PDB file of C-alpha atoms in Angstrom:
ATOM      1  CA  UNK G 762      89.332 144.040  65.253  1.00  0.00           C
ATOM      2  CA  UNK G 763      88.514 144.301  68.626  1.00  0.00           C
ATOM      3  CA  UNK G 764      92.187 143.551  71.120  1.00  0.00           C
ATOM      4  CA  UNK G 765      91.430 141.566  74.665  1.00  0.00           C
ATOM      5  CA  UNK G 766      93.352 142.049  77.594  1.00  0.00           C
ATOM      6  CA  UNK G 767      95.028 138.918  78.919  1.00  0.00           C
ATOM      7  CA  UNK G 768      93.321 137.928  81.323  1.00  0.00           C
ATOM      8  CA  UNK G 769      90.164 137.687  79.134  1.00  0.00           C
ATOM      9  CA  UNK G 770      92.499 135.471  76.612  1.00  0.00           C
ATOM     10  CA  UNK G 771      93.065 133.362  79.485  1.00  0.00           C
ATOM     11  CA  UNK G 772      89.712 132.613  80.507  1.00  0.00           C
ATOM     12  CA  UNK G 773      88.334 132.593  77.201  1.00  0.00           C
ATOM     13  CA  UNK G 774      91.311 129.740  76.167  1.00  0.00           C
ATOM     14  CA  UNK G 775      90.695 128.105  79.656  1.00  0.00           C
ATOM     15  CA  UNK G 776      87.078 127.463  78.442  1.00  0.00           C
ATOM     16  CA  UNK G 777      87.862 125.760  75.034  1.00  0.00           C
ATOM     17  CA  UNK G 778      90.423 123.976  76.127  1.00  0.00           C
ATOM     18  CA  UNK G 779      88.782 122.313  78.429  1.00  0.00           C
ATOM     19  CA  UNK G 780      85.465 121.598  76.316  1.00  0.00           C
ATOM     20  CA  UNK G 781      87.479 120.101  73.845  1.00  0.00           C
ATOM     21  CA  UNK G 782      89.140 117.523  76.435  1.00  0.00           C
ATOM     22  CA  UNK G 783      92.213 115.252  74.847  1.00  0.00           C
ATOM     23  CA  UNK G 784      91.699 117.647  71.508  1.00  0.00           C
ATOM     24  CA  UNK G 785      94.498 118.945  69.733  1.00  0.00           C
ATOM     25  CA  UNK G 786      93.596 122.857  68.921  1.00  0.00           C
ATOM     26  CA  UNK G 787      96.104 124.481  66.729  1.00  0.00           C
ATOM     27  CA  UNK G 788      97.424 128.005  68.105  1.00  0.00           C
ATOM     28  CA  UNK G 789      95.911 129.648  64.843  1.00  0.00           C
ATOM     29  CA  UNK G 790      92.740 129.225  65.655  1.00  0.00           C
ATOM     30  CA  UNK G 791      93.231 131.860  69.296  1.00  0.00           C
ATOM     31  CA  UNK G 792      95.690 133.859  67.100  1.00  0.00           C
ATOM     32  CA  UNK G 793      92.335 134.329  64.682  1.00  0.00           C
ATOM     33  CA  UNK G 794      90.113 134.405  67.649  1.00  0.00           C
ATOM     34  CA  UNK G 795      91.690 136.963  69.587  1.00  0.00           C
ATOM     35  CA  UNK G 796      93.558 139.005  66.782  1.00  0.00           C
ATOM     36  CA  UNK G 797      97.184 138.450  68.517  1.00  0.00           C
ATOM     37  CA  UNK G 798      99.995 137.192  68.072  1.00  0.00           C
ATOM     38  CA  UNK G 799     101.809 133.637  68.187  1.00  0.00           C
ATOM     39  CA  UNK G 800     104.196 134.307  70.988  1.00  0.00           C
ATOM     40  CA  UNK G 801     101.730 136.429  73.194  1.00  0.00           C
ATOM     41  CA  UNK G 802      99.312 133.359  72.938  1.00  0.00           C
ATOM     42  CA  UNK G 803     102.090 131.046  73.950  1.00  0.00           C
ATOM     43  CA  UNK G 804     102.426 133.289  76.701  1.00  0.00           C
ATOM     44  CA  UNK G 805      98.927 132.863  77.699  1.00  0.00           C
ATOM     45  CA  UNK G 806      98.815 128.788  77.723  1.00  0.00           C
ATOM     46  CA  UNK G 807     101.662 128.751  80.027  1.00  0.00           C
ATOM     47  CA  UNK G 808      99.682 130.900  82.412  1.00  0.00           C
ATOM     48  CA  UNK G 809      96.985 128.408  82.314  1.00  0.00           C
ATOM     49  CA  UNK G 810      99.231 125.335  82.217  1.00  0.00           C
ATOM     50  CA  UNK G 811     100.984 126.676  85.643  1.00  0.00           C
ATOM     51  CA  UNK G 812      98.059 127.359  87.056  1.00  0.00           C
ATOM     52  CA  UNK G 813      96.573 123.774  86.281  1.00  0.00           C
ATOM     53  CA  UNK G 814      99.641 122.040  86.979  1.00  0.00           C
ATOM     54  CA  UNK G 815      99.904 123.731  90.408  1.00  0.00           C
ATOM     55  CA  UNK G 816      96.118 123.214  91.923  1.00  0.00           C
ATOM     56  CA  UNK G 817      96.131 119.710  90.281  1.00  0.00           C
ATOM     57  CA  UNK G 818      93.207 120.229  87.310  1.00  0.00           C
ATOM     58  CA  UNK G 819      94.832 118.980  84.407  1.00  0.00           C
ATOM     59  CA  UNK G 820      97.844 119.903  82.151  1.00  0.00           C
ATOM     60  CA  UNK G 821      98.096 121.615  78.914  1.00  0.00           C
ATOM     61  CA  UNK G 822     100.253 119.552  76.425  1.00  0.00           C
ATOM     62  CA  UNK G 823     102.172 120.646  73.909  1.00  0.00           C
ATOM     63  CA  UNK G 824     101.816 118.872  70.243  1.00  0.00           C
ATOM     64  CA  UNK G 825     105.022 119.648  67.976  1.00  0.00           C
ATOM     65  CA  UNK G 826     104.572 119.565  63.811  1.00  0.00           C
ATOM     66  CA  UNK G 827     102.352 121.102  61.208  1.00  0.00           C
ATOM     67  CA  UNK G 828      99.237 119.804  62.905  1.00  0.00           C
ATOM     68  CA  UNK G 829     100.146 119.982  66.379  1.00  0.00           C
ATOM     69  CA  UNK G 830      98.904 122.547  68.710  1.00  0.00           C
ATOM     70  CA  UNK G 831      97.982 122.537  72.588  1.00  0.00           C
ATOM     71  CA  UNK G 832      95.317 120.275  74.557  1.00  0.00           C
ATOM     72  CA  UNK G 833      93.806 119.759  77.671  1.00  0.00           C
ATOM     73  CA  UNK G 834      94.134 116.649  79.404  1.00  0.00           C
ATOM     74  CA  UNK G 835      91.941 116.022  82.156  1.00  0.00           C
ATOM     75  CA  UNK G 836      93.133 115.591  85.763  1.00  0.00           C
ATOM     76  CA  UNK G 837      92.597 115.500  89.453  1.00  0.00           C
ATOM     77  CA  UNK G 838      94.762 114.784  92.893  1.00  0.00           C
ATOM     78  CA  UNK G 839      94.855 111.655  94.461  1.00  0.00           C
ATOM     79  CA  UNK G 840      93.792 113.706  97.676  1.00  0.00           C
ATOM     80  CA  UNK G 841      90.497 114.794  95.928  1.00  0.00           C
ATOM     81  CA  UNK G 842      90.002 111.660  94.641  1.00  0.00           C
ATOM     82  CA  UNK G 843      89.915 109.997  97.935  1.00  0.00           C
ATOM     83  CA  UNK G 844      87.860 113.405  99.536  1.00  0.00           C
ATOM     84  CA  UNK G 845      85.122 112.618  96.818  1.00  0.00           C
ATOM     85  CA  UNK G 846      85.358 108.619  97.829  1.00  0.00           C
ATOM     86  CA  UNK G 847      84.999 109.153 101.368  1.00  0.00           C
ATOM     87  CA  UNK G 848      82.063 111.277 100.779  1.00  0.00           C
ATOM     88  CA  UNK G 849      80.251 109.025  98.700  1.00  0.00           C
ATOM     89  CA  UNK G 850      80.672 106.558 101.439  1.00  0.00           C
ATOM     90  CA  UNK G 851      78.962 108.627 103.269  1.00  0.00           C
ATOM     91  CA  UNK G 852      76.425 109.018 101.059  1.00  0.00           C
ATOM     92  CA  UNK G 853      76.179 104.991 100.688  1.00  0.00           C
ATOM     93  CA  UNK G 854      75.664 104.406 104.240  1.00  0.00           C
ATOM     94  CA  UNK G 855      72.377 105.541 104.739  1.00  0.00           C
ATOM     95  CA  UNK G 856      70.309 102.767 105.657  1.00  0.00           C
ATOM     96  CA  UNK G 857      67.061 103.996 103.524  1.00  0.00           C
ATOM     97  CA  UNK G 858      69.580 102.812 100.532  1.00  0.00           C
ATOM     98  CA  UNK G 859      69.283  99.460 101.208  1.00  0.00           C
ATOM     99  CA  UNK G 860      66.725  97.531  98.961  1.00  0.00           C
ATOM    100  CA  UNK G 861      64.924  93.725  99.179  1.00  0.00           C
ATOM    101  CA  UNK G 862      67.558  91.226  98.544  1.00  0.00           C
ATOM    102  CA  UNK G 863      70.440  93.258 100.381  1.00  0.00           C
ATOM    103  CA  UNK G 864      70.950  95.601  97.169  1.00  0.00           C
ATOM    104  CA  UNK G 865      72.145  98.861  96.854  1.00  0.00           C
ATOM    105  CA  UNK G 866      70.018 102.062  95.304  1.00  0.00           C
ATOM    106  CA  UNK G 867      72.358 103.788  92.959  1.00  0.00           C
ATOM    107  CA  UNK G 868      70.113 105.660  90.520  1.00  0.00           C
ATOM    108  CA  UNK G 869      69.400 108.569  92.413  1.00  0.00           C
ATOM    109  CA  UNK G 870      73.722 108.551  92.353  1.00  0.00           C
ATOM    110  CA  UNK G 871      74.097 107.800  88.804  1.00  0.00           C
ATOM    111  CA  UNK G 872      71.570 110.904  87.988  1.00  0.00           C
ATOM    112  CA  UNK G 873      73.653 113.476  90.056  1.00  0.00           C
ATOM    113  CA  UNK G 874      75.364 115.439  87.997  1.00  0.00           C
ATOM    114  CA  UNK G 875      77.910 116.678  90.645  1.00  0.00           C
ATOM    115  CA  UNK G 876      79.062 113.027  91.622  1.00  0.00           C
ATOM    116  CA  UNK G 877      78.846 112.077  88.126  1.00  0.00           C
ATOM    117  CA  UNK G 878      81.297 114.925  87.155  1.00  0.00           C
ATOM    118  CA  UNK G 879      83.564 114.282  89.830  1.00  0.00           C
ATOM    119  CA  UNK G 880      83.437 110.183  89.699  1.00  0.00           C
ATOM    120  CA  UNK G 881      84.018 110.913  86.021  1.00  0.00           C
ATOM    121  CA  UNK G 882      87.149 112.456  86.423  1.00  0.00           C
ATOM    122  CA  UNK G 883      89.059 110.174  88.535  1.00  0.00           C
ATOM    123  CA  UNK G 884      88.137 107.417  86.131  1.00  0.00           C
ATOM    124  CA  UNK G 885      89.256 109.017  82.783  1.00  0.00           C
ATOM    125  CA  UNK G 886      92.705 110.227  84.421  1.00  0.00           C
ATOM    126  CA  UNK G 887      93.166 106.482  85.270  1.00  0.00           C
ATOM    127  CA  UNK G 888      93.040 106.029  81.691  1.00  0.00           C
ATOM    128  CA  UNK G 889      95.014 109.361  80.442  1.00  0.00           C
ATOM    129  CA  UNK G 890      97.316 107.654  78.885  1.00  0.00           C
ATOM    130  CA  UNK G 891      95.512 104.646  77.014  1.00  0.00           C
ATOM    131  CA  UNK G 892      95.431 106.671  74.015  1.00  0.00           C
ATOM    132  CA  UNK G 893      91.699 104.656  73.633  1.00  0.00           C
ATOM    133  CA  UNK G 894      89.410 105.118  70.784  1.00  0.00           C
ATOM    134  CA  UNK G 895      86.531 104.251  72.424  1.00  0.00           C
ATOM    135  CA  UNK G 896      84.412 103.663  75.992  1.00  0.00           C
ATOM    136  CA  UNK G 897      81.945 101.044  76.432  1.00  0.00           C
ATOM    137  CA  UNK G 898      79.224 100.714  78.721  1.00  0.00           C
ATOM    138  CA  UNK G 899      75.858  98.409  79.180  1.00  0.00           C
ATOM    139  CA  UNK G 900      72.972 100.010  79.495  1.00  0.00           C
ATOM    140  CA  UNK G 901      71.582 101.540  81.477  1.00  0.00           C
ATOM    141  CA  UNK G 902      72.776 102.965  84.847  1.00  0.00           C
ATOM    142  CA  UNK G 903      75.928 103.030  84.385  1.00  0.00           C
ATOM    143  CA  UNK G 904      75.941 105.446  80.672  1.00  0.00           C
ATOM    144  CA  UNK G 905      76.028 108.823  82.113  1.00  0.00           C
ATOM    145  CA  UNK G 906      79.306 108.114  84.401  1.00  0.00           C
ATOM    146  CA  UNK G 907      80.498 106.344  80.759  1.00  0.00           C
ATOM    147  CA  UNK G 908      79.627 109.481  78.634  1.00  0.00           C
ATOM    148  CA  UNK G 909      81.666 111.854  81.816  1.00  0.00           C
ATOM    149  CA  UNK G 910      84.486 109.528  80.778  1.00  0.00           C
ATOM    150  CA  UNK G 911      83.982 109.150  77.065  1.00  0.00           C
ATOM    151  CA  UNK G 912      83.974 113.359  76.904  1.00  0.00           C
ATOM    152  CA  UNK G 913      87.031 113.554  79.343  1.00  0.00           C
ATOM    153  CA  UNK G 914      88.790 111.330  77.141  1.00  0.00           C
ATOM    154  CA  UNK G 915      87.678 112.953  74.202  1.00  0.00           C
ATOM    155  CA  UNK G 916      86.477 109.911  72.452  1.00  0.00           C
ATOM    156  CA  UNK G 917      82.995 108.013  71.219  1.00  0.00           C
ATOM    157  CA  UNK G 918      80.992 106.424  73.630  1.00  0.00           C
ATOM    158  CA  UNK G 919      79.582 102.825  72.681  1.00  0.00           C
ATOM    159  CA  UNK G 920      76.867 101.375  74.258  1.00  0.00           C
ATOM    160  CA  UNK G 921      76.218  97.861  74.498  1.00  0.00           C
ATOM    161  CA  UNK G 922      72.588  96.688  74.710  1.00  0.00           C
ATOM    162  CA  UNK G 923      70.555  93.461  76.055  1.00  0.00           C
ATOM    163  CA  UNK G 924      68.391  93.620  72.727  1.00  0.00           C
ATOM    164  CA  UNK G 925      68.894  94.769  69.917  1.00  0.00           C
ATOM    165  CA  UNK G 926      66.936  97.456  67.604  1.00  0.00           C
ATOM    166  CA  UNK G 927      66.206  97.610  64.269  1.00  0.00           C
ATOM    167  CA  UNK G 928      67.213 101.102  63.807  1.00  0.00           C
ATOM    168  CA  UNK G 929      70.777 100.531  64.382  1.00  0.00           C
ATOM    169  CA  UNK G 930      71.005  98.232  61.959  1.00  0.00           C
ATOM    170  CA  UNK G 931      73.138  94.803  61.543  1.00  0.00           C
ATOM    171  CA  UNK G 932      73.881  93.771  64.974  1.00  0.00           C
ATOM    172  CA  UNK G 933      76.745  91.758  66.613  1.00  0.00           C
ATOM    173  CA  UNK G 934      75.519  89.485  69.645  1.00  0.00           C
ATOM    174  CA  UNK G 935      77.055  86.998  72.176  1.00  0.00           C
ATOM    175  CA  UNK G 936      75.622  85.032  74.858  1.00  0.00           C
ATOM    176  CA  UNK G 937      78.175  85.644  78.364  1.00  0.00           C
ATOM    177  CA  UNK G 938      77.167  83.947  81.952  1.00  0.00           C
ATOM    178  CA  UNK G 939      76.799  86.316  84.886  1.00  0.00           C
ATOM    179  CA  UNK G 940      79.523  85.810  87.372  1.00  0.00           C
ATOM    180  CA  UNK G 941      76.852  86.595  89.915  1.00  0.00           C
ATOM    181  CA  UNK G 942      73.756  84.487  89.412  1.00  0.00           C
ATOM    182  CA  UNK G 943      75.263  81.864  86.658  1.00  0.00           C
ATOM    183  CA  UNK G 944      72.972  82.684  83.841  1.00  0.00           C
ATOM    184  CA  UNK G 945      73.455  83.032  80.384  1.00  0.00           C
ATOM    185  CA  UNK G 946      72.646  86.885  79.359  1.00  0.00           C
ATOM    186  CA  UNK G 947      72.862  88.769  75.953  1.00  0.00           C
ATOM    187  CA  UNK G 948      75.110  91.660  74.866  1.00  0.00           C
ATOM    188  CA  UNK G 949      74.666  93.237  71.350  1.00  0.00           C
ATOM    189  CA  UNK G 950      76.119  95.872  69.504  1.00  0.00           C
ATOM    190  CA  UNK G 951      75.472  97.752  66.333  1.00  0.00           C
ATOM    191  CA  UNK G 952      78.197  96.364  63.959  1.00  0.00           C
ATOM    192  CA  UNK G 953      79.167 100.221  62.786  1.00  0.00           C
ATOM    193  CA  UNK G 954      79.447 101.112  66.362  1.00  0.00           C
ATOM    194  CA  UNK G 955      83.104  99.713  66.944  1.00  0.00           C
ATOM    195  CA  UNK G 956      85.815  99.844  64.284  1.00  0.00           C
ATOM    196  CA  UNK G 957      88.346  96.935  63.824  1.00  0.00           C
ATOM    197  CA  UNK G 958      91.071  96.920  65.871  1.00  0.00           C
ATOM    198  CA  UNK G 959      90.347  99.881  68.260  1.00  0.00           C
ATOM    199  CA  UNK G 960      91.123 100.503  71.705  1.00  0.00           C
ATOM    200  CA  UNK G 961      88.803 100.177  74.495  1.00  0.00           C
ATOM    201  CA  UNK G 962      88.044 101.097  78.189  1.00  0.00           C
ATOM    202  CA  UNK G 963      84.840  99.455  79.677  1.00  0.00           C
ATOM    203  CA  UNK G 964      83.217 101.677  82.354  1.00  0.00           C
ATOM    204  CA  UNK G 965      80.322 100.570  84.805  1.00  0.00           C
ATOM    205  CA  UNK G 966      78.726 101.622  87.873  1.00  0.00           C
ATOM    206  CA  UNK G 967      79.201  98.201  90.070  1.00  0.00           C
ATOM    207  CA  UNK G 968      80.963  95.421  89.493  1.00  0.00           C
ATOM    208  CA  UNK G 969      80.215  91.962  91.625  1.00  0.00           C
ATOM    209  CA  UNK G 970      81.851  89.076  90.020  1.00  0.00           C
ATOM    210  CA  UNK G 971      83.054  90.468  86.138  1.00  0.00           C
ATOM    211  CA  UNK G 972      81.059  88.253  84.311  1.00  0.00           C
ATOM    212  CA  UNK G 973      79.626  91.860  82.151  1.00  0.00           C
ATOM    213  CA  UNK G 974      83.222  93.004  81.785  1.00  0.00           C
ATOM    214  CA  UNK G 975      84.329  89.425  80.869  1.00  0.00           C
ATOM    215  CA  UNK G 976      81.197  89.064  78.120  1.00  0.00           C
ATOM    216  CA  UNK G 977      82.854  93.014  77.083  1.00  0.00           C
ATOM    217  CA  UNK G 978      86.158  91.502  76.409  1.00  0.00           C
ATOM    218  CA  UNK G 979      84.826  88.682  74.473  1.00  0.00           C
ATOM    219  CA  UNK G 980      82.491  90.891  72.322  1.00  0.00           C
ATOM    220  CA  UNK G 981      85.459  93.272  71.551  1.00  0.00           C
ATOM    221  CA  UNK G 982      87.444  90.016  69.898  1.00  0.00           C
ATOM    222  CA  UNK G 983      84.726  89.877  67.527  1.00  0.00           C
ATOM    223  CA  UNK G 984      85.749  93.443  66.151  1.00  0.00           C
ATOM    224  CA  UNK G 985      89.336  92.625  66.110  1.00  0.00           C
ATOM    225  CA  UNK G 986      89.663  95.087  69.242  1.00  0.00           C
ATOM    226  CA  UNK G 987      91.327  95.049  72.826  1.00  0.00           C
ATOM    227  CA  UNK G 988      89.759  95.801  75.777  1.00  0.00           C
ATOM    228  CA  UNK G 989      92.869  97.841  77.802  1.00  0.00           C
ATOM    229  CA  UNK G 990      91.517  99.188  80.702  1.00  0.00           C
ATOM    230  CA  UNK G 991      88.424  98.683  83.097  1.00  0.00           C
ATOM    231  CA  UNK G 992      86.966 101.603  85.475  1.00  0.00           C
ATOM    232  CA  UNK G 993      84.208 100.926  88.296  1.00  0.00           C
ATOM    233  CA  UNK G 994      82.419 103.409  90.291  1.00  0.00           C
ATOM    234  CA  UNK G 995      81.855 100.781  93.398  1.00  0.00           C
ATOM    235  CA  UNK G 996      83.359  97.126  93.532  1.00  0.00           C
ATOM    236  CA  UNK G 997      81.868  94.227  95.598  1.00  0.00           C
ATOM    237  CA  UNK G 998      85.384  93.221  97.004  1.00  0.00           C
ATOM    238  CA  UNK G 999      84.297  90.246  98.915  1.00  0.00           C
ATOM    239  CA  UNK G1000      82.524  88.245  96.222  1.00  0.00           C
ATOM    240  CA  UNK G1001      84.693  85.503  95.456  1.00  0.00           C
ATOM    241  CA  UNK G1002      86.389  84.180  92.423  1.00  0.00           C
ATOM    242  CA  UNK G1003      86.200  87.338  90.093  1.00  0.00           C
ATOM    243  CA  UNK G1004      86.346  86.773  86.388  1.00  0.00           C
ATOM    244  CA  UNK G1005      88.143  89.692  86.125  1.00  0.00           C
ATOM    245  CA  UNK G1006      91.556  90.972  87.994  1.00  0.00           C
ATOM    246  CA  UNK G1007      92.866  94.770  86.323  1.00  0.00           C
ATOM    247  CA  UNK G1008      90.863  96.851  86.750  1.00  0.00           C
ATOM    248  CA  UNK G1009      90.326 100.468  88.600  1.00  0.00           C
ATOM    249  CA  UNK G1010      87.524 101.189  91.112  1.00  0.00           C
ATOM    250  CA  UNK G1011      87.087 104.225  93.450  1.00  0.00           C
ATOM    251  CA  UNK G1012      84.497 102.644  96.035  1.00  0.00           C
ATOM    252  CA  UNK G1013      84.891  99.073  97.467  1.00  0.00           C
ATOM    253  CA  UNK G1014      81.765  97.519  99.190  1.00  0.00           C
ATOM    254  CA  UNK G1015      81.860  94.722 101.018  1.00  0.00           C
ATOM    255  CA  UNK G1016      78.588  93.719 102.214  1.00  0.00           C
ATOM    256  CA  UNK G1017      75.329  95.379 104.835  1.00  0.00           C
ATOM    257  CA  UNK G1018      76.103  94.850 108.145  1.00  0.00           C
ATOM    258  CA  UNK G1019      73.990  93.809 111.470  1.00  0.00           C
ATOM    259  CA  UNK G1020      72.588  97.511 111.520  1.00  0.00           C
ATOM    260  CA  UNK G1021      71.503  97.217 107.771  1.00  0.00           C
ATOM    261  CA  UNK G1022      74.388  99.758 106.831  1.00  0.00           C
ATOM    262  CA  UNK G1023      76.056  99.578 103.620  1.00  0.00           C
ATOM    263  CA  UNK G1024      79.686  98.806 104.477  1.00  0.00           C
ATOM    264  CA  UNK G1025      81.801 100.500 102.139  1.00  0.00           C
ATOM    265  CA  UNK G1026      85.514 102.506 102.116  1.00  0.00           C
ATOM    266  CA  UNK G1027      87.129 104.093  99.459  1.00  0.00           C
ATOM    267  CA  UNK G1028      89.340 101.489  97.115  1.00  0.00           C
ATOM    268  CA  UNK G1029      92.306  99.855  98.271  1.00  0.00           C
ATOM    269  CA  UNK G1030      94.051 100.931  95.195  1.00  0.00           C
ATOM    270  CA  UNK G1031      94.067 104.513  96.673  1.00  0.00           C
ATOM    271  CA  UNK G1032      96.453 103.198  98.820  1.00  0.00           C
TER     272      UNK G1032
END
């Protein structure tokens, strides 16, 4: 079989450790792979776990027992998380962004790969050590930045619709108010979708008063399951009596000002 120098073990066991986010992969399978031994392998991982450790991407952990093995657990300084914050700032301060009725455009945001990868990050290591079985979003911006998450995590991603469809078969609905505008909405979700007593983290792309989050909670009771963890790309800070108090945002926006400028800073809770 063909032998690879190190440093093509290295990237090689870089790559699929990382693809396979919060995955246990048992040191047989690169032994196989690469045609090399145990120890020389373990030598290789601690290479990459240095290396991670010191430029702040992640660690390798180390699972002990008959089906342990190494995985990667996503990561990323608090310095680059507030680098990518400010920046989107930026980004949310251009004046074309504001829309009739004093709303901000997002899509455009919620489409870019780049800020969803990097927005994705800082929200599943909030979460690292949840051990969570699933994420939850509501359609429909905010599911890519949810999926970033779900795949950091290594977990399913659930999505919670308005409507429901036929070809998900038996559904599970609840009526929830809006914390913004006081009306009664809809949430549904396939019945098979969620698993009784599992572990959740909801994840959303702006949160204004909590009432979606709140109806998320309440729809999660119905499956036996706790919500344990909530992550928002941008928070409105000043809207008043939030229905909702733990959770973990990285942009807080507090309203347009005289110039017609989003006002926004990166979240208190960097601080």
């Amino acid at each position: 079989m063909e032998k690879y120098s190190r440093n093509q073990r290295i990237a090689a066991i870089t790559k699929i450790l990382i693809e396979n986010s919060n995955k246990i992969i048992n040191l047989n399978r690169f032994t196989e792979l690469f045609n090399a031994a145990k120890s020389t392998i373990s030598e290789d991982i601690f290479v990459i776990r240095d290396i991670l450790s010191k430029l702040s991407l992640g660690r390798i952990e180390t699972i002990s027992g008959a089906a342990g093995g190494v995985k990667y657990v996503c990561g990323i300084s608090e310095e680059k998380s507030v680098e990518f914050a400010e920046k989107l700032c930026i980004i949310l301060r251009d004046t074309e962004r504001i829309i009739p009725g004093n709303f901000l455009y997002l899509s455009d945001i919620m489409s870019n790969p780049e800020i969803i990868m990097t927005a994705g990050k800082v929200l599943a290591a909030a979460f690292n050590d949840e051990d969570i079985d699933y994420v939850v979003t509501v359609e429909t911006k905010g599911i890519p930045l949810a999926y970033e998450v779900a795949k950091l995590l290594g977990v399913l991603l659930v999505v919670v619709r308005r409507e429901s469809k036929f070809t998900e078969g038996s559904t599970l609905s609840i009526n929830y108010v809006s914390g913004s505008s006081g009306r009664i909405q809809n949430m549904t979700v396939p019945k098979k979708a969620i698993k009784k007593g599992s572990k959740c983290i909801f994840i959303d792309d702006f949160m204004k008063a909590g009432g979606t989050a709140l109806g998320i909670i309440n729809l999660l009771k119905e499956f036996e399951s706790k919500l344990c963890g909530i992550g928002i790309l941008i928070d409105s800070v000043d809207t008043p009596k939030k229905l909702v108090h733990h959770y973990f945002s990285i942009v807080d926006f507090t309203g347009i000002d005289e110039n017609g400028n989003a006002v926004v800073s990166p979240s208190q809770m960097f601080k």
